[in-house]
């Protein structure tokens, strides 16, 4: 608990540092020598911090990290130091292996990628505009996103099948509970928010698992398209080479770094790392950046996106509120002119946001109250905010320093821009990345920072677009830092573990598309290869399936929900969703499910998880059980009802 409080306190401090930075920047003065000293000191701290981190990590630095520095030779000392800082920090991304030797072929590919991407910033120095390429970029990127999601060859390996099964089940548990006749928030909690659950419920058709795949592919495609649109706007007035580098890095960030590098399969494997979670941020940022570039106020669009965020999930409500209302306040403060007027605009903007949020929450509360049959409580709505799944301690030698160093550089640049209109894109990109940072706080795994790389790229590009008021040394340092980060996101993909991809290609070919083979694995049988579940579990599931037992709940260490066409009979239908919750809440939802569904059903549990069957006894009676090696199947009937048994 102390660690969590400390993290939240540090996060709040960082948040306020960004929120208030434009308003307090006049206090730093505009003396050129003083500004230069501050900027040099900040650059030195970033470099020394990166060196100290590398020393703490016992000098862990891959050979390919040197490649990203090659394009910087001849650009000056400060540029080289900025690149070294970025390269040392980026070495922390390789969290899944202790070996930093990747063989001749990956090294050769990295060298080619260096030539192909590292020198792009020097290519075609003429500037480009946002008007010449926004739709022409977004539409192909959306199609690329769909195409990337359709390729499912990596889902032929045991690890990737398991990861997809586990993560998809967490989304589909409330969908199946709702589909079976339960009432949300009364009979079951919703982990990822009302919005994704409603969309997935609408997209189920005859098979929710196939609907899960299709929804994820489309959401990821929209996510990539909106991010690419923001890249086009942020690289207006940059060289064509910088734009191409940024788009290439964005593709790698959106479809490779979010694809679980330790067992690479693409972002479809974990829907919560891309569109279904962060489209709320990328869409709002695109709207703001577009409005800023074209100087057109269409606030009704921003209000609409914010309102969707409010209803989408508690997390998305935080994202949208943190970005939209501070942006509007800063826009008013910029137009106020002098500092006192800016503070008045800030106060007025805060009040306006608070009033809008209060009204929005009241409307949301009314909708949820009606949707839950007038039973919802704050504990029901915030169940997974209070009890986040899989919380981990922060790795103090990990990827968090990439995020913190980029934020520090962004705050430094933002200070020099003050209340100028030019500062607003950087301000909103910083807030967008910081808002998404709650995803890291809830589960502080190094890989979570990698999943935030698409939003980090927007911050880097916004920094590049705001270096004009910094001193020459800081400008060279910041530009090289940003370019090197972008190049590293391209080059370091050679370090991934691609064994699931190669295994899948060997089994079904490189162009295998669609989820048919994958979703059949979520109802396992003895013929499956590779096998995901133990033989005893498969024997039990086959026995019950052949006797038309309906939806079978599997309780073992895998935390998986078995695909079935049977109707839901219990609210507690997937251990992955309920293990984080306290015992009292679990018992409550078991009772609610028994009363709501009034159906019998089967649980197949291994020896270690049979206590979950005991937990069901608060509302169910066990009428029959049957052993299957280390597993045992239990036939449960809600109290007060009768049922025919499966023998």
Coordinates of C-alpha atoms in Angstrom, one line a residue:
X1 CA 0.0 0.0 0.0
X2 CA 2.8 2.4 0.9
X3 CA 4.4 1.8 -2.5
X4 CA 1.1 2.5 -4.3
X5 CA 0.6 5.7 -2.3
X6 CA 4.1 6.8 -3.2
X7 CA 3.5 6.1 -6.9
X8 CA 0.2 8.0 -6.9
X9 CA 1.9 10.9 -5.1
X10 CA 4.7 11.1 -7.7
X11 CA 2.2 10.7 -10.5
X12 CA 0.1 13.6 -9.1
X13 CA 3.2 15.8 -8.8
X14 CA 4.2 15.1 -12.4
X15 CA 0.7 15.7 -13.5
X16 CA 0.5 19.1 -11.8
X17 CA 3.9 20.0 -13.2
X18 CA 2.6 19.6 -16.7
X19 CA -0.8 21.1 -16.1
X20 CA 0.5 24.3 -14.6
X21 CA 3.8 24.7 -16.5
X22 CA 2.5 27.2 -19.1
X23 CA 1.0 29.3 -16.4
X24 CA 4.1 29.5 -14.2
X25 CA 6.6 29.8 -17.1
X26 CA 6.7 33.6 -16.8
X27 CA 8.2 33.1 -13.3
X28 CA 11.3 31.6 -15.0
X29 CA 12.0 34.8 -16.8
X30 CA 13.4 35.2 -20.3
X31 CA 17.0 36.0 -19.7
X32 CA 19.0 34.3 -22.4
X33 CA 22.0 33.3 -20.3
X34 CA 19.9 32.0 -17.5
X35 CA 17.7 30.0 -19.9
X36 CA 20.8 28.5 -21.5
X37 CA 22.2 27.4 -18.2
X38 CA 18.9 25.8 -17.2
X39 CA 18.7 23.9 -20.5
X40 CA 22.3 22.8 -20.4
X41 CA 21.8 21.6 -16.8
X42 CA 18.7 19.6 -17.8
X43 CA 20.5 18.0 -20.7
X44 CA 23.4 17.1 -18.5
X45 CA 21.1 15.5 -15.9
X46 CA 19.4 13.4 -18.6
X47 CA 22.8 12.2 -19.9
X48 CA 24.2 11.5 -16.5
X49 CA 21.0 9.8 -15.5
X50 CA 21.2 7.5 -18.5
X51 CA 24.8 6.7 -17.8
X52 CA 24.0 6.0 -14.1
X53 CA 21.1 3.7 -15.2
X54 CA 23.4 1.8 -17.5
X55 CA 26.0 1.4 -14.8
X56 CA 23.3 0.2 -12.4
X57 CA 22.3 -2.3 -15.0
X58 CA 25.9 -3.5 -15.1
X59 CA 26.6 -2.0 -18.5
X60 CA 23.8 -3.9 -20.3
X61 CA 23.8 -2.4 -23.7
X62 CA 23.4 -4.2 -27.0
X63 CA 25.7 -3.8 -30.0
X64 CA 22.8 -2.7 -32.2
X65 CA 22.4 0.3 -29.8
X66 CA 25.5 1.7 -31.4
X67 CA 23.9 1.6 -34.8
X68 CA 21.3 4.2 -33.8
X69 CA 24.1 6.7 -33.2
X70 CA 25.7 6.4 -36.6
X71 CA 23.4 8.9 -38.3
X72 CA 24.4 11.5 -35.7
X73 CA 28.0 11.6 -36.6
X74 CA 28.9 15.0 -38.1
X75 CA 26.0 16.8 -36.4
X76 CA 27.9 18.1 -33.4
X77 CA 28.7 17.2 -29.9
X78 CA 25.3 18.1 -28.4
X79 CA 23.5 16.0 -31.0
X80 CA 25.7 13.0 -30.3
X81 CA 25.2 13.4 -26.5
X82 CA 21.4 13.6 -27.1
X83 CA 21.5 10.4 -29.1
X84 CA 23.7 8.6 -26.6
X85 CA 21.2 9.5 -23.9
X86 CA 18.3 8.1 -25.9
X87 CA 20.2 5.0 -26.9
X88 CA 21.2 4.2 -23.3
X89 CA 17.7 4.6 -22.1
X90 CA 16.2 2.5 -24.9
X91 CA 18.4 -0.4 -24.0
X92 CA 16.0 -1.0 -21.1
X93 CA 13.3 -2.1 -23.5
X94 CA 14.8 -5.6 -23.9
X95 CA 13.3 -6.9 -20.6
X96 CA 12.6 -10.5 -21.8
X97 CA 16.1 -11.8 -22.1
X98 CA 19.4 -11.5 -20.3
X99 CA 21.4 -12.1 -23.5
X100 CA 22.3 -9.0 -25.5
X101 CA 23.8 -11.0 -28.4
X102 CA 21.2 -11.5 -31.2
X103 CA 23.1 -13.3 -33.9
X104 CA 24.5 -12.3 -37.3
X105 CA 21.2 -12.1 -39.2
X106 CA 19.3 -9.8 -36.7
X107 CA 22.5 -7.6 -36.5
X108 CA 22.7 -7.4 -40.2
X109 CA 19.0 -6.5 -40.5
X110 CA 19.5 -3.8 -37.8
X111 CA 22.3 -2.4 -39.8
X112 CA 20.1 -2.2 -42.9
X113 CA 17.3 -0.6 -40.9
X114 CA 19.8 2.0 -39.7
X115 CA 20.6 2.9 -43.2
X116 CA 17.0 2.8 -44.2
X117 CA 15.5 4.8 -41.3
X118 CA 18.4 6.5 -39.4
X119 CA 19.2 8.8 -42.3
X120 CA 15.6 9.7 -43.1
X121 CA 15.8 13.0 -41.2
X122 CA 18.5 14.2 -43.7
X123 CA 16.4 13.1 -46.7
X124 CA 14.4 15.7 -48.7
X125 CA 14.9 18.8 -46.5
X126 CA 11.9 20.6 -48.0
X127 CA 9.1 21.0 -45.6
X128 CA 5.7 19.3 -46.0
X129 CA 2.2 20.4 -44.8
X130 CA -0.6 18.6 -43.0
X131 CA -3.0 19.5 -45.8
X132 CA -0.9 17.6 -48.3
X133 CA -1.4 14.1 -46.9
X134 CA -3.8 13.8 -44.0
X135 CA -6.6 11.7 -45.6
X136 CA -4.1 10.2 -48.0
X137 CA -2.2 8.9 -45.0
X138 CA -5.1 7.9 -42.7
X139 CA -7.0 5.8 -45.1
X140 CA -4.1 3.6 -46.2
X141 CA -3.1 3.3 -42.5
X142 CA -6.6 2.1 -41.6
X143 CA -6.3 -0.6 -44.3
X144 CA -2.8 -1.5 -43.2
X145 CA -4.2 -1.9 -39.7
X146 CA -7.0 -4.2 -40.9
X147 CA -4.5 -6.2 -42.9
X148 CA -2.1 -6.6 -40.0
X149 CA -4.8 -7.9 -37.8
X150 CA -6.1 -10.4 -40.4
X151 CA -2.7 -12.3 -40.4
X152 CA -3.0 -14.9 -37.7
X153 CA -0.1 -17.2 -38.4
X154 CA 1.6 -16.4 -35.0
X155 CA -1.5 -17.9 -33.2
X156 CA -0.3 -21.4 -33.9
X157 CA 2.1 -21.5 -31.0
X158 CA 1.1 -22.6 -27.5
X159 CA 2.2 -19.4 -25.8
X160 CA 0.4 -17.1 -28.1
X161 CA -2.8 -19.2 -28.1
X162 CA -2.8 -19.1 -24.3
X163 CA -2.2 -15.3 -24.1
X164 CA -5.0 -14.6 -26.6
X165 CA -7.3 -16.9 -24.8
X166 CA -6.5 -15.4 -21.4
X167 CA -6.8 -11.8 -22.4
X168 CA -9.9 -12.2 -24.6
X169 CA -11.7 -14.1 -21.9
X170 CA -11.3 -11.1 -19.5
X171 CA -13.3 -9.0 -22.0
X172 CA -15.8 -11.6 -22.8
X173 CA -16.7 -12.8 -19.3
X174 CA -19.1 -9.9 -18.7
X175 CA -20.4 -10.1 -22.3
X176 CA -21.4 -13.8 -21.8
X177 CA -22.9 -13.0 -18.4
X178 CA -25.0 -10.2 -19.9
X179 CA -25.9 -12.2 -23.0
X180 CA -27.1 -15.0 -20.8
X181 CA -29.6 -12.8 -19.0
X182 CA -27.7 -11.1 -16.2
X183 CA -27.9 -7.5 -15.3
X184 CA -24.6 -5.5 -15.4
X185 CA -23.3 -4.2 -12.1
X186 CA -26.0 -6.0 -10.3
X187 CA -25.1 -9.5 -11.2
X188 CA -21.6 -9.1 -12.5
X189 CA -18.8 -6.4 -12.5
X190 CA -17.3 -5.0 -15.8
X191 CA -13.5 -4.9 -15.8
X192 CA -12.8 -2.9 -19.0
X193 CA -15.8 -0.5 -18.9
X194 CA -19.3 -0.3 -20.2
X195 CA -18.3 0.9 -23.7
X196 CA -16.2 -2.1 -24.8
X197 CA -18.7 -4.5 -23.3
X198 CA -21.6 -3.0 -25.2
X199 CA -19.7 -3.0 -28.4
X200 CA -18.6 -6.6 -28.0
X201 CA -22.1 -7.7 -27.0
X202 CA -23.4 -6.0 -30.2
X203 CA -20.7 -7.7 -32.3
X204 CA -21.2 -11.2 -30.9
X205 CA -23.4 -12.6 -33.6
X206 CA -23.3 -16.4 -33.3
X207 CA -19.9 -16.5 -31.7
X208 CA -18.6 -13.9 -29.2
X209 CA -15.0 -15.1 -29.6
X210 CA -15.0 -14.4 -33.3
X211 CA -16.7 -11.0 -32.6
X212 CA -13.9 -10.3 -30.1
X213 CA -11.4 -10.8 -32.8
X214 CA -13.2 -8.6 -35.4
X215 CA -13.9 -5.8 -33.0
X216 CA -10.2 -5.8 -31.9
X217 CA -8.9 -5.6 -35.5
X218 CA -11.2 -2.7 -36.4
X219 CA -10.5 -0.8 -33.2
X220 CA -6.7 -1.2 -33.7
X221 CA -7.0 -0.1 -37.3
X222 CA -8.8 3.1 -36.2
X223 CA -6.3 3.6 -33.5
X224 CA -3.4 3.4 -36.0
X225 CA -5.2 5.7 -38.5
X226 CA -5.8 8.4 -35.9
X227 CA -2.3 8.2 -34.6
X228 CA -1.0 8.5 -38.2
X229 CA -3.2 11.5 -38.8
X230 CA -1.6 13.2 -35.7
X231 CA 1.8 12.3 -37.0
X232 CA 1.0 14.1 -40.3
X233 CA -0.1 17.2 -38.4
X234 CA 2.8 17.3 -36.0
X235 CA 5.3 16.9 -38.8
X236 CA 3.9 19.8 -40.8
X237 CA 6.8 22.1 -41.4
X238 CA 9.2 19.2 -40.9
X239 CA 11.2 17.5 -43.7
X240 CA 9.6 14.7 -45.7
X241 CA 12.2 12.3 -44.3
X242 CA 11.2 13.1 -40.7
X243 CA 7.6 12.4 -41.5
X244 CA 8.4 9.1 -43.1
X245 CA 10.6 8.1 -40.1
X246 CA 7.8 9.1 -37.7
X247 CA 5.2 7.0 -39.7
X248 CA 7.5 4.0 -39.8
X249 CA 8.2 4.3 -36.1
X250 CA 4.4 4.6 -35.5
X251 CA 3.8 1.4 -37.4
X252 CA 6.4 -0.4 -35.4
X253 CA 5.0 1.1 -32.1
X254 CA 1.4 0.3 -33.0
X255 CA 1.8 -3.3 -34.4
X256 CA 5.1 -4.6 -33.1
X257 CA 6.0 -3.1 -29.8
X258 CA 2.4 -3.6 -28.6
X259 CA 2.5 -7.2 -29.9
X260 CA 4.3 -8.6 -26.9
X261 CA 7.9 -8.8 -28.0
X262 CA 8.8 -11.7 -25.8
X263 CA 6.3 -13.9 -27.7
X264 CA 5.5 -11.7 -30.7
X265 CA 2.0 -12.1 -32.2
X266 CA 0.7 -8.6 -32.8
X267 CA -1.6 -6.4 -30.7
X268 CA -4.7 -8.6 -31.4
X269 CA -3.2 -10.9 -28.8
X270 CA -3.9 -8.4 -26.0
X271 CA -6.8 -6.1 -26.9
X272 CA -6.2 -3.8 -23.9
X273 CA -2.9 -2.5 -25.3
X274 CA -4.3 -0.6 -28.3
X275 CA -7.6 0.6 -29.8
X276 CA -10.1 -0.8 -27.3
X277 CA -8.3 1.1 -24.6
X278 CA -6.5 4.1 -26.1
X279 CA -8.6 5.1 -29.1
X280 CA -10.3 7.5 -26.7
X281 CA -7.0 9.3 -26.4
X282 CA -5.8 9.2 -30.0
X283 CA -9.2 10.4 -31.4
X284 CA -9.3 13.4 -29.0
X285 CA -5.7 14.3 -29.7
X286 CA -6.3 14.1 -33.5
X287 CA -9.3 16.5 -33.1
X288 CA -7.3 19.0 -31.1
X289 CA -4.2 18.9 -33.3
X290 CA -6.4 19.3 -36.4
X291 CA -8.2 22.3 -34.9
X292 CA -4.9 23.9 -33.8
X293 CA -3.4 23.4 -37.3
X294 CA -6.3 24.8 -39.2
X295 CA -7.3 27.3 -36.5
X296 CA -10.9 26.1 -36.6
X297 CA -12.9 25.7 -33.5
X298 CA -15.3 22.8 -33.6
X299 CA -15.6 22.2 -29.9
X300 CA -18.8 20.2 -30.4
X301 CA -16.7 17.4 -31.8
X302 CA -14.3 17.5 -28.8
X303 CA -17.3 17.6 -26.4
X304 CA -18.8 14.6 -28.2
X305 CA -15.5 12.6 -27.9
X306 CA -15.2 13.6 -24.2
X307 CA -18.8 12.4 -23.6
X308 CA -18.1 9.1 -25.3
X309 CA -15.0 8.7 -23.1
X310 CA -17.1 9.4 -20.0
X311 CA -19.4 6.5 -20.8
X312 CA -16.8 4.2 -22.3
X313 CA -15.0 3.4 -19.0
X314 CA -13.8 5.0 -15.8
X315 CA -10.3 5.0 -17.3
X316 CA -11.3 6.6 -20.6
X317 CA -13.3 9.2 -18.6
X318 CA -10.1 10.2 -16.8
X319 CA -8.2 10.3 -20.1
X320 CA -10.7 12.5 -21.8
X321 CA -11.2 14.9 -18.9
X322 CA -7.5 15.3 -18.3
X323 CA -6.9 16.2 -22.0
X324 CA -10.0 18.2 -23.1
X325 CA -10.8 20.6 -20.3
X326 CA -7.2 21.7 -19.6
X327 CA -6.7 22.3 -23.3
X328 CA -9.7 24.6 -23.5
X329 CA -8.5 26.4 -20.4
X330 CA -5.0 26.9 -22.0
X331 CA -6.6 28.1 -25.2
X332 CA -8.5 30.8 -23.3
X333 CA -5.5 31.7 -21.3
X334 CA -3.4 32.2 -24.5
X335 CA -6.0 34.6 -25.8
X336 CA -6.1 36.5 -22.5
X337 CA -2.7 37.9 -23.2
X338 CA -1.2 38.9 -19.9
X339 CA -0.4 36.7 -17.0
X340 CA -3.2 37.8 -14.6
X341 CA -5.8 37.3 -17.4
X342 CA -4.3 33.8 -18.0
X343 CA -4.8 32.8 -14.4
X344 CA -8.4 34.0 -14.5
X345 CA -8.9 32.0 -17.7
X346 CA -7.4 28.9 -15.9
X347 CA -9.8 29.3 -13.0
X348 CA -12.7 29.8 -15.3
X349 CA -11.7 26.8 -17.4
X350 CA -11.3 24.7 -14.2
X351 CA -14.8 25.7 -13.1
X352 CA -16.3 25.0 -16.5
X353 CA -14.7 21.6 -16.6
X354 CA -15.9 20.8 -13.1
X355 CA -19.5 21.8 -14.0
X356 CA -19.4 19.8 -17.2
X357 CA -18.0 16.8 -15.4
X358 CA -20.6 17.0 -12.6
X359 CA -23.4 17.1 -15.1
X360 CA -21.9 14.3 -17.2
X361 CA -21.4 12.1 -14.1
X362 CA -25.0 12.7 -13.1
X363 CA -26.2 11.6 -16.5
X364 CA -23.9 8.6 -16.4
X365 CA -25.1 7.7 -12.9
X366 CA -28.7 7.8 -14.1
X367 CA -28.0 5.6 -17.1
X368 CA -26.1 3.1 -14.9
X369 CA -28.7 3.1 -12.3
X370 CA -31.4 2.2 -14.8
X371 CA -29.2 -0.3 -16.6
X372 CA -28.4 -2.1 -13.3
X373 CA -32.0 -2.3 -12.4
X374 CA -31.5 0.5 -9.8
X375 CA -28.9 -1.4 -7.8
X376 CA -25.5 -0.1 -8.8
X377 CA -23.1 1.2 -6.1
X378 CA -19.8 2.9 -6.3
X379 CA -18.1 -0.4 -5.2
X380 CA -19.7 -2.1 -8.2
X381 CA -18.6 0.6 -10.7
X382 CA -15.1 1.0 -9.3
X383 CA -14.5 -2.7 -8.5
X384 CA -11.4 -3.0 -10.7
X385 CA -10.1 0.5 -9.9
X386 CA -10.0 -0.5 -6.2
X387 CA -8.7 -4.0 -6.9
X388 CA -6.6 -3.8 -10.1
X389 CA -5.5 -7.2 -11.5
X390 CA -1.8 -8.2 -11.6
X391 CA -0.3 -5.3 -9.7
X392 CA 3.5 -5.4 -9.8
X393 CA 6.3 -3.2 -8.2
X394 CA 8.1 -0.7 -10.4
X395 CA 11.4 -1.9 -11.9
X396 CA 13.7 1.0 -11.0
X397 CA 16.1 -0.1 -13.7
X398 CA 13.5 -0.5 -16.4
X399 CA 11.6 1.3 -19.1
X400 CA 10.0 3.8 -16.8
X401 CA 13.0 6.0 -17.4
X402 CA 12.3 6.3 -21.1
X403 CA 8.9 7.8 -20.2
X404 CA 10.3 10.1 -17.5
X405 CA 13.2 11.4 -19.6
X406 CA 10.9 12.2 -22.5
X407 CA 8.4 14.0 -20.1
X408 CA 11.3 15.9 -18.5
X409 CA 12.5 17.1 -22.0
X410 CA 8.9 17.9 -22.9
X411 CA 8.4 20.0 -19.8
X412 CA 11.6 21.8 -20.4
X413 CA 10.6 22.7 -23.9
X414 CA 7.1 23.6 -22.8
X415 CA 8.5 26.1 -20.3
X416 CA 10.2 28.1 -23.1
X417 CA 6.9 28.3 -25.1
X418 CA 4.9 29.5 -22.1
X419 CA 1.3 30.6 -23.0
X420 CA 1.9 30.8 -26.8
X421 CA -0.5 29.1 -29.2
X422 CA 2.5 27.0 -30.4
X423 CA 2.6 25.3 -27.0
X424 CA -0.8 23.8 -27.1
X425 CA -0.1 20.8 -29.3
X426 CA 2.9 19.8 -27.0
X427 CA 0.7 20.5 -23.9
X428 CA -2.1 18.2 -25.1
X429 CA 0.3 15.4 -26.2
X430 CA 2.1 15.5 -22.8
X431 CA -1.3 15.3 -21.1
X432 CA -2.4 12.4 -23.4
X433 CA 0.7 10.4 -22.6
X434 CA 0.5 11.2 -18.9
X435 CA -3.2 10.2 -18.8
X436 CA -2.3 6.8 -20.4
X437 CA 0.4 6.5 -17.7
X438 CA -2.3 5.3 -15.3
X439 CA -2.2 2.0 -17.3
X440 CA 1.4 1.6 -16.1
X441 CA 0.6 2.6 -12.5
X442 CA -2.1 -0.1 -12.3
X443 CA 0.4 -2.8 -13.3
X444 CA 4.0 -1.6 -13.4
X445 CA 5.5 -4.1 -15.9
X446 CA 8.2 -2.9 -18.2
X447 CA 6.2 -4.1 -21.2
X448 CA 3.4 -1.6 -20.3
X449 CA 5.7 1.3 -21.3
X450 CA 6.3 -0.4 -24.6
X451 CA 2.6 -0.5 -25.2
X452 CA 2.5 3.3 -24.7
X453 CA 5.1 3.9 -27.4
X454 CA 2.5 5.2 -30.0
X455 CA 1.5 8.0 -27.6
X456 CA 5.2 8.6 -26.7
X457 CA 5.9 9.2 -30.4
X458 CA 3.4 12.0 -30.5
X459 CA 5.2 13.6 -27.5
X460 CA 8.6 13.3 -29.3
X461 CA 7.2 14.9 -32.5
X462 CA 5.6 17.7 -30.5
X463 CA 9.0 18.4 -28.9
X464 CA 10.6 18.5 -32.3
X465 CA 8.0 21.1 -33.3
X466 CA 8.7 23.4 -30.3
X467 CA 12.5 23.6 -30.2
X468 CA 12.6 27.0 -31.9
X469 CA 12.8 28.9 -28.6
X470 CA 15.4 26.8 -26.9
X471 CA 19.1 27.6 -27.1
X472 CA 21.2 26.0 -29.8
X473 CA 22.8 23.3 -27.6
X474 CA 19.5 22.2 -26.2
X475 CA 17.9 22.3 -29.6
X476 CA 20.6 20.0 -31.0
X477 CA 20.3 17.7 -27.9
X478 CA 16.5 17.5 -28.1
X479 CA 16.3 17.0 -31.8
X480 CA 18.9 14.1 -31.7
X481 CA 17.2 12.6 -28.6
X482 CA 13.8 12.5 -30.4
X483 CA 15.2 11.3 -33.7
X484 CA 17.2 8.5 -32.0
X485 CA 14.2 7.3 -30.1
X486 CA 12.2 7.1 -33.3
X487 CA 15.1 5.2 -35.1
X488 CA 15.5 2.9 -32.1
X489 CA 11.8 1.9 -32.2
X490 CA 12.4 0.7 -35.8
X491 CA 15.8 -1.0 -35.3
X492 CA 15.2 -2.7 -32.0
X493 CA 12.3 -4.8 -33.4
X494 CA 15.1 -7.3 -34.5
X495 CA 15.5 -8.2 -30.8
X496 CA 12.0 -9.7 -30.5
X497 CA 11.3 -13.4 -30.0
X498 CA 9.7 -14.4 -33.3
X499 CA 9.5 -18.1 -32.6
X500 CA 5.6 -18.1 -32.5
X501 CA 5.6 -16.4 -35.9
X502 CA 8.0 -18.9 -37.4
X503 CA 6.2 -21.9 -35.9
X504 CA 2.9 -20.6 -37.3
X505 CA 4.4 -20.0 -40.7
X506 CA 5.7 -23.6 -40.7
X507 CA 2.3 -24.9 -39.8
X508 CA -0.2 -22.8 -41.9
X509 CA 2.0 -20.6 -44.1
X510 CA 2.8 -16.9 -43.9
X511 CA -0.5 -15.6 -45.3
X512 CA -3.0 -17.4 -43.1
X513 CA -5.8 -15.1 -42.3
X514 CA -8.8 -15.1 -40.0
X515 CA -9.6 -16.4 -36.5
X516 CA -11.2 -19.7 -37.3
X517 CA -8.4 -22.0 -36.2
X518 CA -7.6 -19.8 -33.2
X519 CA -11.2 -19.7 -31.7
X520 CA -11.6 -23.5 -32.1
X521 CA -8.7 -23.8 -29.7
X522 CA -10.7 -22.1 -27.0
X523 CA -12.9 -25.2 -26.8
X524 CA -10.0 -27.7 -26.5
X525 CA -10.1 -31.3 -27.6
X526 CA -7.7 -34.2 -27.5
X527 CA -6.7 -33.6 -31.1
X528 CA -5.2 -30.2 -30.4
X529 CA -1.5 -29.6 -31.1
X530 CA 0.1 -28.0 -29.3
X531 CA -2.0 -28.7 -26.2
X532 CA -2.8 -25.7 -24.0
X533 CA -4.5 -27.5 -21.1
X534 CA -3.4 -30.7 -19.2
X535 CA -4.8 -34.0 -20.5
X536 CA -7.0 -34.4 -17.5
X537 CA -8.7 -31.1 -18.1
X538 CA -9.3 -31.9 -21.8
X539 CA -10.7 -35.3 -20.8
X540 CA -13.2 -33.6 -18.4
X541 CA -14.2 -31.0 -20.9
X542 CA -14.7 -33.6 -23.7
X543 CA -16.8 -35.8 -21.4
X544 CA -19.1 -32.9 -20.5
X545 CA -19.3 -31.5 -24.0
X546 CA -20.3 -34.8 -25.5
X547 CA -23.1 -35.0 -22.9
X548 CA -24.3 -31.5 -23.7
X549 CA -23.4 -30.0 -20.4
X550 CA -23.6 -26.4 -21.7
X551 CA -21.2 -23.7 -20.5
X552 CA -18.5 -25.3 -18.3
X553 CA -16.5 -23.2 -15.9
X554 CA -12.8 -24.1 -15.8
X555 CA -11.1 -23.3 -12.5
X556 CA -7.4 -24.0 -12.6
X557 CA -4.0 -22.1 -12.7
X558 CA -4.5 -21.0 -16.3
X559 CA -7.4 -18.6 -15.6
X560 CA -9.2 -19.3 -18.9
X561 CA -12.8 -19.2 -19.9
X562 CA -13.9 -22.1 -22.1
X563 CA -15.7 -21.2 -25.4
X564 CA -19.2 -22.6 -25.4
X565 CA -22.5 -22.1 -27.1
X566 CA -24.3 -22.8 -23.8
X567 CA -26.1 -20.1 -21.9
X568 CA -24.5 -18.5 -18.9
X569 CA -25.5 -20.0 -15.6
X570 CA -23.2 -18.2 -13.2
X571 CA -21.8 -14.6 -12.9
X572 CA -18.4 -15.8 -11.6
X573 CA -17.5 -17.4 -14.9
X574 CA -13.8 -16.6 -15.4
X575 CA -11.1 -16.7 -12.6
X576 CA -9.1 -14.0 -14.4
X577 CA -11.9 -11.5 -13.7
X578 CA -12.6 -12.4 -10.1
X579 CA -9.3 -13.4 -8.5
X580 CA -8.5 -9.7 -7.8
X581 CA -11.8 -9.1 -6.0
X582 CA -12.3 -9.6 -2.3
X583 CA -14.1 -12.8 -1.0
X584 CA -17.2 -10.8 0.0
X585 CA -17.6 -9.4 -3.5
X586 CA -17.2 -12.8 -5.0
X587 CA -19.8 -14.3 -2.7
X588 CA -22.1 -11.4 -3.6
X589 CA -21.9 -12.0 -7.3
X590 CA -22.3 -15.8 -6.9
X591 CA -25.6 -15.2 -5.1
X592 CA -26.7 -12.6 -7.7
X593 CA -25.9 -15.0 -10.5
X594 CA -27.8 -17.9 -8.9
X595 CA -30.9 -15.7 -8.5
X596 CA -30.6 -14.1 -11.9
X597 CA -30.0 -17.2 -14.1
X598 CA -31.7 -19.9 -12.1
X599 CA -29.8 -22.5 -14.1
X600 CA -27.6 -25.5 -13.2
X601 CA -24.1 -25.9 -14.5
X602 CA -20.8 -27.6 -14.3
X603 CA -17.5 -26.6 -12.8
X604 CA -14.3 -28.4 -13.7
X605 CA -11.6 -27.6 -11.1
X606 CA -8.1 -28.9 -10.4
X607 CA -6.9 -29.8 -6.9
X608 CA -5.5 -26.3 -6.2
X609 CA -8.7 -24.5 -7.1
X610 CA -11.4 -26.7 -5.6
X611 CA -12.0 -24.0 -2.9
X612 CA -13.8 -22.0 -5.6
X613 CA -16.4 -24.8 -5.7
X614 CA -16.8 -24.3 -1.9
X615 CA -17.3 -20.6 -2.5
X616 CA -20.3 -21.5 -4.8
X617 CA -22.0 -23.3 -2.0
X618 CA -23.3 -20.0 -0.6
X619 CA -26.0 -20.2 -3.4
X620 CA -25.6 -23.6 -5.0
X621 CA -25.8 -27.3 -4.1
X622 CA -23.4 -29.9 -5.5
X623 CA -25.6 -32.7 -6.8
X624 CA -23.0 -34.8 -8.5
X625 CA -19.2 -34.9 -9.1
X626 CA -16.9 -37.0 -11.3
X627 CA -13.1 -37.3 -11.2
X628 CA -10.8 -36.8 -14.1
X629 CA -7.3 -37.4 -12.7
X630 CA -6.2 -34.1 -11.0
X631 CA -9.4 -32.5 -12.0
X632 CA -13.0 -33.1 -10.8
X633 CA -16.2 -32.0 -12.4
X634 CA -19.0 -30.7 -10.1
X635 CA -22.7 -30.4 -11.1
X636 CA -24.1 -27.3 -9.3
X637 CA -27.8 -26.4 -8.9
X638 CA -29.1 -23.1 -7.5
X639 CA -30.9 -23.7 -4.2
X640 CA -34.6 -24.0 -4.6
X641 CA -34.5 -25.3 -8.1
X642 CA -34.4 -28.8 -9.6
X643 CA -32.4 -30.0 -12.5
X644 CA -31.8 -33.1 -14.6
X645 CA -28.2 -34.3 -14.2
X646 CA -25.6 -35.1 -16.7
X647 CA -24.4 -38.6 -16.0

